[in-house]
Amino acid sequence: MGKKIRIAIAGVGNCASALIQGIHYYEKHRTDNVSGLMFEDVGGYKPWDIEVVAAWDIDARKVGKDISEAIFAPPNCTTIFESDIPKKGVKVRKGKVLDGFAPHMANYPPDRTFVLSDEKEDELEDVVSVLKETEADILINYVPVGSEQAARFYAEACLRAGVSFINGMPTFIVSDPEWAKRFEQEGIPVVGDDIKSQVGATIVHRTLVQLFTDRGVKIDRTYQLNFGGNTDFLNMLERERLKTKKISKTSAVESLLPYDIGDGNIHIGPSDWVPWLKDRKIAYIRIEGRLFGDVPMYLELKLDVEDSPNSGGSMIDAIRCCKLARDRGIGGPLYSISAYTMKHPPIQYPDWQARKMVEEFIRGERER
């Protein structure tokens, strides 16, 4: 195809680092038949067809640096699996702080949290101008969980600039009917909300719930407890910032149940921050159910993954499907790729069905 997918990034944290490393990793190994991709080709687009053209952050150690350096700056702590990132000529700009910085994080050492830059913030018109000047196709929202105002700030900028919005965080924008309608009216394709990892706690939990349901086991109660050591988990120690995250993760699992088990019998959400884990995430899942003759059974599982690369595998497909929609002149929420790669899409589908829908979309057999 020979065309590039020009992306902007709001929030140059661990997820952005893993994504950019991945783009270069797969370019370097394009002939090696390497693993880790759900789709190697999406409508002619390969992972290495993605290029970053603009970026925003609020940390003094990232603002003003080339994106190739900023992705390795503290407090980023994800695994470095591709260190040879060439200079991009893309300087990280100071984003508008709004609620992107949780006050409680000021109580922790700088290497664990943010160091707020004192440079002038970009206002809405500045972001719109940069998106237009760089001819960005898509802006990826990676601002911290609970940054409701900041997420909507970048969504608004995309609407005004005619740029697609992929919402990797649990602020409900693409799944909000009013926002969805605005993007559809402007003919801008969008994907969201809240990125679902390749093989993360949510997808594993969903798969197990589907298995229980398909095999006739009645689920009585279930929980998912997650903890990790990156700034995402530190940020979420402020429980007020967790509201949409818990809703997003809970609905992703609960939507597969054909019956109501009651709010008191399902608990899903981040639980604690363990600094030495860095970007590792550990999840404990338990499901209690009844099989033949109402005889009880219990399942317990532990999942241990590097958090940010796990989400990169989903984001790289969301980006390429979004660009494919732009090429085809499709606007509004993309239901197929949102259901496959996001925890809180506009419409929830079982994962096997969502994958089938994505395959149909890529082949041009499904509009959205």
Short mmCIF file of C-alpha atoms in Angstrom, two decimals:
data_model
loop_
_atom_site.label_atom_id
_atom_site.label_comp_id
_atom_site.label_asym_id
_atom_site.label_seq_id
_atom_site.Cartn_x
_atom_site.Cartn_y
_atom_site.Cartn_z
CA MET A 1 0.00 0.00 0.00
CA GLY A 2 2.91 2.32 0.74
CA LYS A 3 0.84 4.65 2.93
CA LYS A 4 1.60 5.62 6.51
CA ILE A 5 -0.74 5.89 9.47
CA ARG A 6 0.06 9.17 11.21
CA ILE A 7 -0.72 9.05 14.93
CA ALA A 8 -0.62 11.54 17.79
CA ILE A 9 -0.37 10.42 21.41
CA ALA A 10 -1.75 12.08 24.54
CA GLY A 11 0.16 10.63 27.49
CA VAL A 12 3.68 9.30 26.86
CA GLY A 13 3.63 6.61 29.54
CA ASN A 14 4.36 2.90 29.59
CA CYS A 15 1.63 2.07 27.07
CA ALA A 16 3.01 4.59 24.57
CA SER A 17 6.51 3.23 25.17
CA ALA A 18 5.44 -0.36 24.48
CA LEU A 19 3.49 0.65 21.37
CA ILE A 20 6.36 2.63 19.82
CA GLN A 21 8.89 -0.07 20.69
CA GLY A 22 6.58 -2.61 19.06
CA ILE A 23 6.29 -0.66 15.82
CA HIS A 24 10.08 -0.74 15.44
CA TYR A 25 10.43 -4.28 16.73
CA TYR A 26 8.13 -5.66 14.04
CA GLU A 27 9.75 -3.56 11.35
CA LYS A 28 13.15 -4.96 12.30
CA HIS A 29 11.79 -8.52 12.38
CA ARG A 30 9.33 -8.26 9.51
CA THR A 31 10.76 -11.35 7.77
CA ASP A 32 11.27 -13.45 10.92
CA ASN A 33 7.72 -14.73 11.40
CA VAL A 34 7.69 -13.39 14.97
CA SER A 35 4.83 -13.86 17.42
CA GLY A 36 2.62 -11.43 19.28
CA LEU A 37 0.26 -10.10 16.59
CA MET A 38 -3.43 -10.93 16.40
CA PHE A 39 -3.45 -9.61 12.83
CA GLU A 40 -0.21 -9.21 10.89
CA ASP A 41 -1.96 -7.46 8.00
CA VAL A 42 -5.00 -5.21 8.30
CA GLY A 43 -6.25 -4.12 4.91
CA GLY A 44 -2.69 -3.83 3.63
CA TYR A 45 -1.39 -2.03 6.71
CA LYS A 46 1.47 -3.58 8.70
CA PRO A 47 2.58 -2.50 12.21
CA TRP A 48 5.57 -0.62 10.80
CA ASP A 49 3.30 1.56 8.67
CA ILE A 50 2.45 3.50 11.84
CA GLU A 51 4.43 6.66 12.61
CA VAL A 52 4.15 9.15 15.47
CA VAL A 53 3.78 12.76 14.35
CA ALA A 54 2.79 14.53 17.60
CA ALA A 55 2.72 13.87 21.34
CA TRP A 56 1.70 15.50 24.61
CA ASP A 57 2.63 14.85 28.24
CA ILE A 58 2.87 16.85 31.48
CA ASP A 59 6.05 15.39 33.01
CA ALA A 60 9.13 17.64 32.98
CA ARG A 61 11.34 14.65 32.11
CA LYS A 62 9.41 14.08 28.87
CA VAL A 63 8.22 17.51 27.73
CA GLY A 64 10.61 18.99 25.17
CA LYS A 65 12.34 15.70 24.43
CA ASP A 66 12.16 13.76 21.21
CA ILE A 67 9.50 11.06 21.52
CA SER A 68 12.23 8.43 20.97
CA GLU A 69 13.86 9.52 24.26
CA ALA A 70 10.72 10.42 26.19
CA ILE A 71 9.32 6.88 26.05
CA PHE A 72 12.26 5.69 28.18
CA ALA A 73 12.18 8.57 30.69
CA PRO A 74 11.07 8.01 34.32
CA PRO A 75 8.65 7.10 35.70
CA ASN A 76 8.19 4.74 32.70
CA CYS A 77 9.26 1.28 33.78
CA THR A 78 7.99 -1.18 31.20
CA THR A 79 10.23 -3.85 29.70
CA ILE A 80 12.58 -2.52 27.02
CA PHE A 81 12.36 -5.06 24.21
CA GLU A 82 13.43 -2.66 21.43
CA SER A 83 15.94 -0.01 22.49
CA ASP A 84 17.10 1.04 19.03
CA ILE A 85 14.52 3.76 18.37
CA PRO A 86 15.71 6.40 15.88
CA LYS A 87 15.10 10.10 16.50
CA LYS A 88 11.67 11.08 15.20
CA GLY A 89 11.98 14.84 15.14
CA VAL A 90 8.79 14.89 17.22
CA LYS A 91 9.11 16.90 20.41
CA VAL A 92 6.76 16.06 23.26
CA ARG A 93 4.59 19.10 23.93
CA LYS A 94 3.20 20.20 27.31
CA GLY A 95 -0.41 19.06 27.48
CA LYS A 96 -3.12 20.76 29.46
CA VAL A 97 -2.99 19.32 32.98
CA LEU A 98 -6.66 19.63 34.00
CA ASP A 99 -7.32 16.48 36.10
CA GLY A 100 -4.46 14.52 34.53
CA PHE A 101 -2.44 14.70 37.74
CA ALA A 102 -3.81 13.13 40.92
CA PRO A 103 -2.85 15.24 43.99
CA HIS A 104 -1.96 12.19 46.10
CA MET A 105 0.85 11.30 43.67
CA ALA A 106 2.85 14.32 44.85
CA ASN A 107 3.49 12.38 48.06
CA TYR A 108 5.71 9.79 46.35
CA PRO A 109 9.36 9.97 45.19
CA PRO A 110 9.89 11.49 41.71
CA ASP A 111 11.15 8.22 40.23
CA ARG A 112 7.77 6.67 41.10
CA THR A 113 5.49 9.42 39.88
CA PHE A 114 5.23 12.65 37.87
CA VAL A 115 7.39 15.75 37.94
CA LEU A 116 5.10 18.43 36.61
CA SER A 117 6.64 20.53 33.84
CA ASP A 118 6.49 24.30 34.32
CA GLU A 119 6.31 24.97 30.58
CA LYS A 120 3.25 26.64 29.10
CA GLU A 121 0.36 24.26 28.51
CA ASP A 122 -1.13 23.79 25.07
CA GLU A 123 -4.67 25.13 24.95
CA LEU A 124 -7.40 23.49 22.89
CA GLU A 125 -6.70 25.62 19.83
CA ASP A 126 -2.98 24.71 20.07
CA VAL A 127 -3.75 20.99 20.04
CA VAL A 128 -6.15 21.41 17.11
CA SER A 129 -3.53 23.39 15.22
CA VAL A 130 -0.80 20.77 15.81
CA LEU A 131 -3.10 17.93 14.72
CA LYS A 132 -3.88 19.77 11.50
CA GLU A 133 -0.30 20.85 10.80
CA THR A 134 1.09 17.35 11.30
CA GLU A 135 -1.74 15.83 9.24
CA ALA A 136 -2.43 13.32 11.99
CA ASP A 137 -4.94 10.59 11.17
CA ILE A 138 -5.57 9.39 14.71
CA LEU A 139 -4.99 10.58 18.27
CA ILE A 140 -4.54 7.89 20.93
CA ASN A 141 -5.70 8.79 24.41
CA TYR A 142 -3.36 7.38 27.05
CA VAL A 143 -3.99 9.96 29.81
CA PRO A 144 -4.21 8.47 33.34
CA VAL A 145 -7.30 6.70 34.66
CA GLY A 146 -9.68 9.21 36.22
CA SER A 147 -8.59 12.06 33.92
CA GLU A 148 -12.13 12.69 32.73
CA GLN A 149 -11.62 16.34 31.79
CA ALA A 150 -8.31 15.68 30.04
CA ALA A 151 -9.76 12.80 28.00
CA ARG A 152 -12.67 14.94 26.82
CA PHE A 153 -10.26 17.80 26.06
CA TYR A 154 -8.40 15.65 23.53
CA ALA A 155 -11.63 14.17 22.15
CA GLU A 156 -12.91 17.70 21.51
CA ALA A 157 -9.64 18.60 19.78
CA CYS A 158 -10.07 15.60 17.48
CA LEU A 159 -13.60 16.63 16.56
CA ARG A 160 -12.43 20.12 15.65
CA ALA A 161 -9.41 18.87 13.71
CA GLY A 162 -11.19 16.03 11.86
CA VAL A 163 -8.91 13.47 13.50
CA SER A 164 -9.95 10.01 14.70
CA PHE A 165 -9.91 9.27 18.43
CA ILE A 166 -8.90 5.95 19.97
CA ASN A 167 -9.72 5.98 23.65
CA GLY A 168 -7.44 3.60 25.50
CA MET A 169 -8.68 4.80 28.90
CA PRO A 170 -11.94 4.23 30.82
CA THR A 171 -13.54 7.62 30.29
CA PHE A 172 -16.76 6.88 28.44
CA ILE A 173 -16.58 8.79 25.16
CA VAL A 174 -16.95 6.39 22.23
CA SER A 175 -19.54 4.44 24.24
CA ASP A 176 -21.37 7.66 25.16
CA PRO A 177 -24.27 8.21 22.70
CA GLU A 178 -23.83 12.00 22.59
CA TRP A 179 -20.11 11.89 21.82
CA ALA A 180 -20.64 9.00 19.39
CA LYS A 181 -23.26 11.01 17.53
CA ARG A 182 -20.97 14.02 17.22
CA PHE A 183 -18.17 11.93 15.68
CA GLU A 184 -20.63 10.22 13.37
CA GLN A 185 -22.05 13.54 12.20
CA GLU A 186 -18.53 14.74 11.40
CA GLY A 187 -17.74 11.49 9.55
CA ILE A 188 -14.84 10.65 11.89
CA PRO A 189 -14.27 6.98 12.86
CA VAL A 190 -13.53 6.35 16.55
CA VAL A 191 -12.60 3.34 18.70
CA GLY A 192 -13.11 2.89 22.45
CA ASP A 193 -13.37 2.77 25.41
CA ASP A 194 -10.64 1.32 27.69
CA ILE A 195 -8.10 -0.90 25.97
CA LYS A 196 -8.43 -4.65 26.55
CA SER A 197 -5.09 -6.48 26.63
CA GLN A 198 -4.18 -9.33 24.31
CA VAL A 199 -4.24 -11.86 27.12
CA GLY A 200 -5.07 -9.82 30.20
CA ALA A 201 -7.26 -10.28 33.24
CA THR A 202 -10.41 -9.09 31.47
CA ILE A 203 -10.15 -11.30 28.39
CA VAL A 204 -9.22 -14.34 30.52
CA HIS A 205 -12.09 -13.67 32.93
CA ARG A 206 -14.52 -13.23 30.02
CA THR A 207 -13.33 -16.48 28.44
CA LEU A 208 -13.84 -18.41 31.67
CA VAL A 209 -17.30 -16.92 32.21
CA GLN A 210 -18.24 -17.86 28.64
CA LEU A 211 -16.94 -21.39 29.23
CA PHE A 212 -19.00 -21.79 32.41
CA THR A 213 -22.09 -20.45 30.64
CA ASP A 214 -21.64 -22.62 27.55
CA ARG A 215 -21.13 -25.73 29.69
CA GLY A 216 -24.25 -25.09 31.78
CA VAL A 217 -22.51 -24.15 35.03
CA LYS A 218 -24.48 -21.54 36.97
CA ILE A 219 -22.16 -18.81 38.28
CA ASP A 220 -23.03 -17.62 41.78
CA ARG A 221 -20.20 -15.18 42.44
CA THR A 222 -16.86 -14.07 41.04
CA TYR A 223 -14.01 -11.66 41.70
CA GLN A 224 -10.95 -10.31 39.94
CA LEU A 225 -8.24 -8.63 42.01
CA ASN A 226 -5.40 -6.82 40.24
CA PHE A 227 -2.23 -5.16 41.45
CA GLY A 228 0.96 -3.85 39.89
CA GLY A 229 3.84 -1.43 40.31
CA ASN A 230 3.48 1.16 37.54
CA THR A 231 2.11 4.69 37.83
CA ASP A 232 -1.29 3.49 36.61
CA PHE A 233 -1.76 1.47 39.79
CA LEU A 234 -0.31 4.26 41.92
CA ASN A 235 -2.73 6.72 40.31
CA MET A 236 -5.65 4.40 41.09
CA LEU A 237 -4.91 4.37 44.82
CA GLU A 238 -7.21 7.38 44.80
CA ARG A 239 -10.47 5.42 44.77
CA GLU A 240 -12.46 8.34 43.36
CA ARG A 241 -10.50 7.97 40.10
CA LEU A 242 -11.54 4.31 39.88
CA LYS A 243 -15.25 4.77 39.22
CA THR A 244 -15.28 4.37 35.43
CA LYS A 245 -12.48 1.78 35.51
CA LYS A 246 -14.51 -0.51 37.79
CA ILE A 247 -17.64 0.00 35.69
CA SER A 248 -15.70 -0.74 32.51
CA LYS A 249 -14.05 -3.93 33.81
CA THR A 250 -17.21 -5.17 35.50
CA SER A 251 -19.46 -4.64 32.48
CA ALA A 252 -16.93 -6.42 30.25
CA VAL A 253 -17.44 -9.61 32.28
CA GLU A 254 -21.04 -9.14 33.41
CA SER A 255 -22.26 -8.60 29.83
CA LEU A 256 -21.60 -12.29 29.06
CA LEU A 257 -23.86 -13.56 31.83
CA PRO A 258 -27.41 -14.39 30.64
CA TYR A 259 -28.70 -13.83 34.18
CA ASP A 260 -28.21 -11.34 37.02
CA ILE A 261 -26.01 -12.59 39.86
CA GLY A 262 -26.43 -9.35 41.84
CA ASP A 263 -24.00 -6.49 42.39
CA GLY A 264 -22.81 -7.98 45.68
CA ASN A 265 -21.64 -11.17 43.98
CA ILE A 266 -19.26 -9.68 41.40
CA HIS A 267 -16.17 -7.66 42.29
CA ILE A 268 -13.71 -6.58 39.61
CA GLY A 269 -11.11 -3.88 39.81
CA PRO A 270 -7.58 -2.72 40.64
CA SER A 271 -6.67 -3.42 44.24
CA ASP A 272 -3.22 -2.14 45.18
CA TRP A 273 0.18 -0.77 44.16
CA VAL A 274 3.36 -2.80 44.77
CA PRO A 275 6.32 -0.60 43.63
CA TRP A 276 8.86 -3.36 42.98
CA LEU A 277 6.55 -5.04 40.46
CA LYS A 278 7.10 -2.05 38.13
CA ASP A 279 5.10 -2.72 34.93
CA ARG A 280 4.18 -6.26 35.95
CA LYS A 281 0.52 -6.86 36.68
CA ILE A 282 -0.75 -9.76 38.75
CA ALA A 283 -4.40 -10.77 38.69
CA TYR A 284 -6.27 -13.28 40.80
CA ILE A 285 -9.58 -14.56 39.43
CA ARG A 286 -12.07 -16.73 41.31
CA ILE A 287 -15.37 -18.10 40.02
CA GLU A 288 -17.81 -20.02 42.19
CA GLY A 289 -20.55 -21.97 40.44
CA ARG A 290 -22.86 -24.97 40.47
CA LEU A 291 -22.76 -27.80 37.95
CA PHE A 292 -24.85 -30.96 37.49
CA GLY A 293 -27.19 -31.54 40.42
CA ASP A 294 -26.33 -28.08 41.84
CA VAL A 295 -23.05 -29.54 43.08
CA PRO A 296 -20.66 -26.61 43.81
CA MET A 297 -17.36 -26.04 42.00
CA TYR A 298 -14.67 -23.40 42.31
CA LEU A 299 -12.02 -22.11 39.93
CA GLU A 300 -9.02 -19.99 40.90
CA LEU A 301 -6.44 -18.58 38.50
CA LYS A 302 -3.35 -16.37 38.77
CA LEU A 303 -2.18 -14.32 35.79
CA ASP A 304 1.23 -12.59 35.75
CA VAL A 305 1.99 -10.35 32.76
CA GLU A 306 3.97 -7.29 31.69
CA ASP A 307 1.07 -4.85 31.51
CA SER A 308 1.89 -2.35 28.77
CA PRO A 309 3.15 -4.64 25.97
CA ASN A 310 0.03 -6.69 26.64
CA SER A 311 -2.14 -3.73 25.66
CA GLY A 312 0.10 -2.83 22.69
CA GLY A 313 -1.03 -5.92 20.79
CA SER A 314 -4.62 -4.70 20.88
CA MET A 315 -3.84 -1.05 20.19
CA ILE A 316 -1.83 -1.81 17.06
CA ASP A 317 -4.93 -3.49 15.56
CA ALA A 318 -7.27 -0.72 16.71
CA ILE A 319 -5.05 1.85 14.97
CA ARG A 320 -4.98 -0.02 11.67
CA CYS A 321 -8.72 -0.73 11.63
CA CYS A 322 -9.40 2.92 12.40
CA LYS A 323 -7.22 4.01 9.46
CA LEU A 324 -8.99 1.51 7.22
CA ALA A 325 -12.30 3.12 8.19
CA ARG A 326 -10.90 6.56 7.33
CA ASP A 327 -9.79 5.27 3.94
CA ARG A 328 -13.32 3.98 3.34
CA GLY A 329 -15.05 7.18 4.45
CA ILE A 330 -16.73 5.56 7.46
CA GLY A 331 -17.61 7.75 10.46
CA GLY A 332 -18.70 7.15 14.03
CA PRO A 333 -17.94 4.29 16.46
CA LEU A 334 -16.38 1.19 14.93
CA TYR A 335 -18.37 -1.54 16.67
CA SER A 336 -16.31 -4.55 15.58
CA ILE A 337 -12.79 -3.48 16.56
CA SER A 338 -14.12 -1.68 19.66
CA ALA A 339 -15.79 -4.88 20.88
CA TYR A 340 -12.63 -6.89 20.15
CA THR A 341 -10.04 -4.56 21.69
CA MET A 342 -11.93 -2.51 24.31
CA LYS A 343 -13.47 -3.32 27.70
CA HIS A 344 -16.36 -0.83 27.38
CA PRO A 345 -17.31 -0.65 23.69
CA PRO A 346 -20.57 0.89 22.45
CA ILE A 347 -21.94 -2.66 22.01
CA GLN A 348 -20.61 -5.71 23.87
CA TYR A 349 -20.18 -8.97 21.93
CA PRO A 350 -18.67 -12.34 22.92
CA ASP A 351 -15.00 -12.30 21.95
CA TRP A 352 -15.30 -15.05 19.33
CA GLN A 353 -18.05 -13.04 17.64
CA ALA A 354 -16.12 -9.78 17.89
CA ARG A 355 -13.10 -11.38 16.18
CA LYS A 356 -15.34 -12.69 13.39
CA MET A 357 -16.77 -9.19 12.98
CA VAL A 358 -13.27 -7.70 12.76
CA GLU A 359 -12.29 -10.20 10.08
CA GLU A 360 -15.44 -9.27 8.13
CA PHE A 361 -14.65 -5.57 8.56
CA ILE A 362 -11.11 -6.00 7.27
CA ARG A 363 -12.43 -7.87 4.20
CA GLY A 364 -14.96 -5.08 3.60
CA GLU A 365 -17.98 -7.27 4.35
CA ARG A 366 -19.04 -5.17 7.35
CA GLU A 367 -19.23 -1.37 7.46
CA ARG A 368 -18.32 -0.88 11.13
#
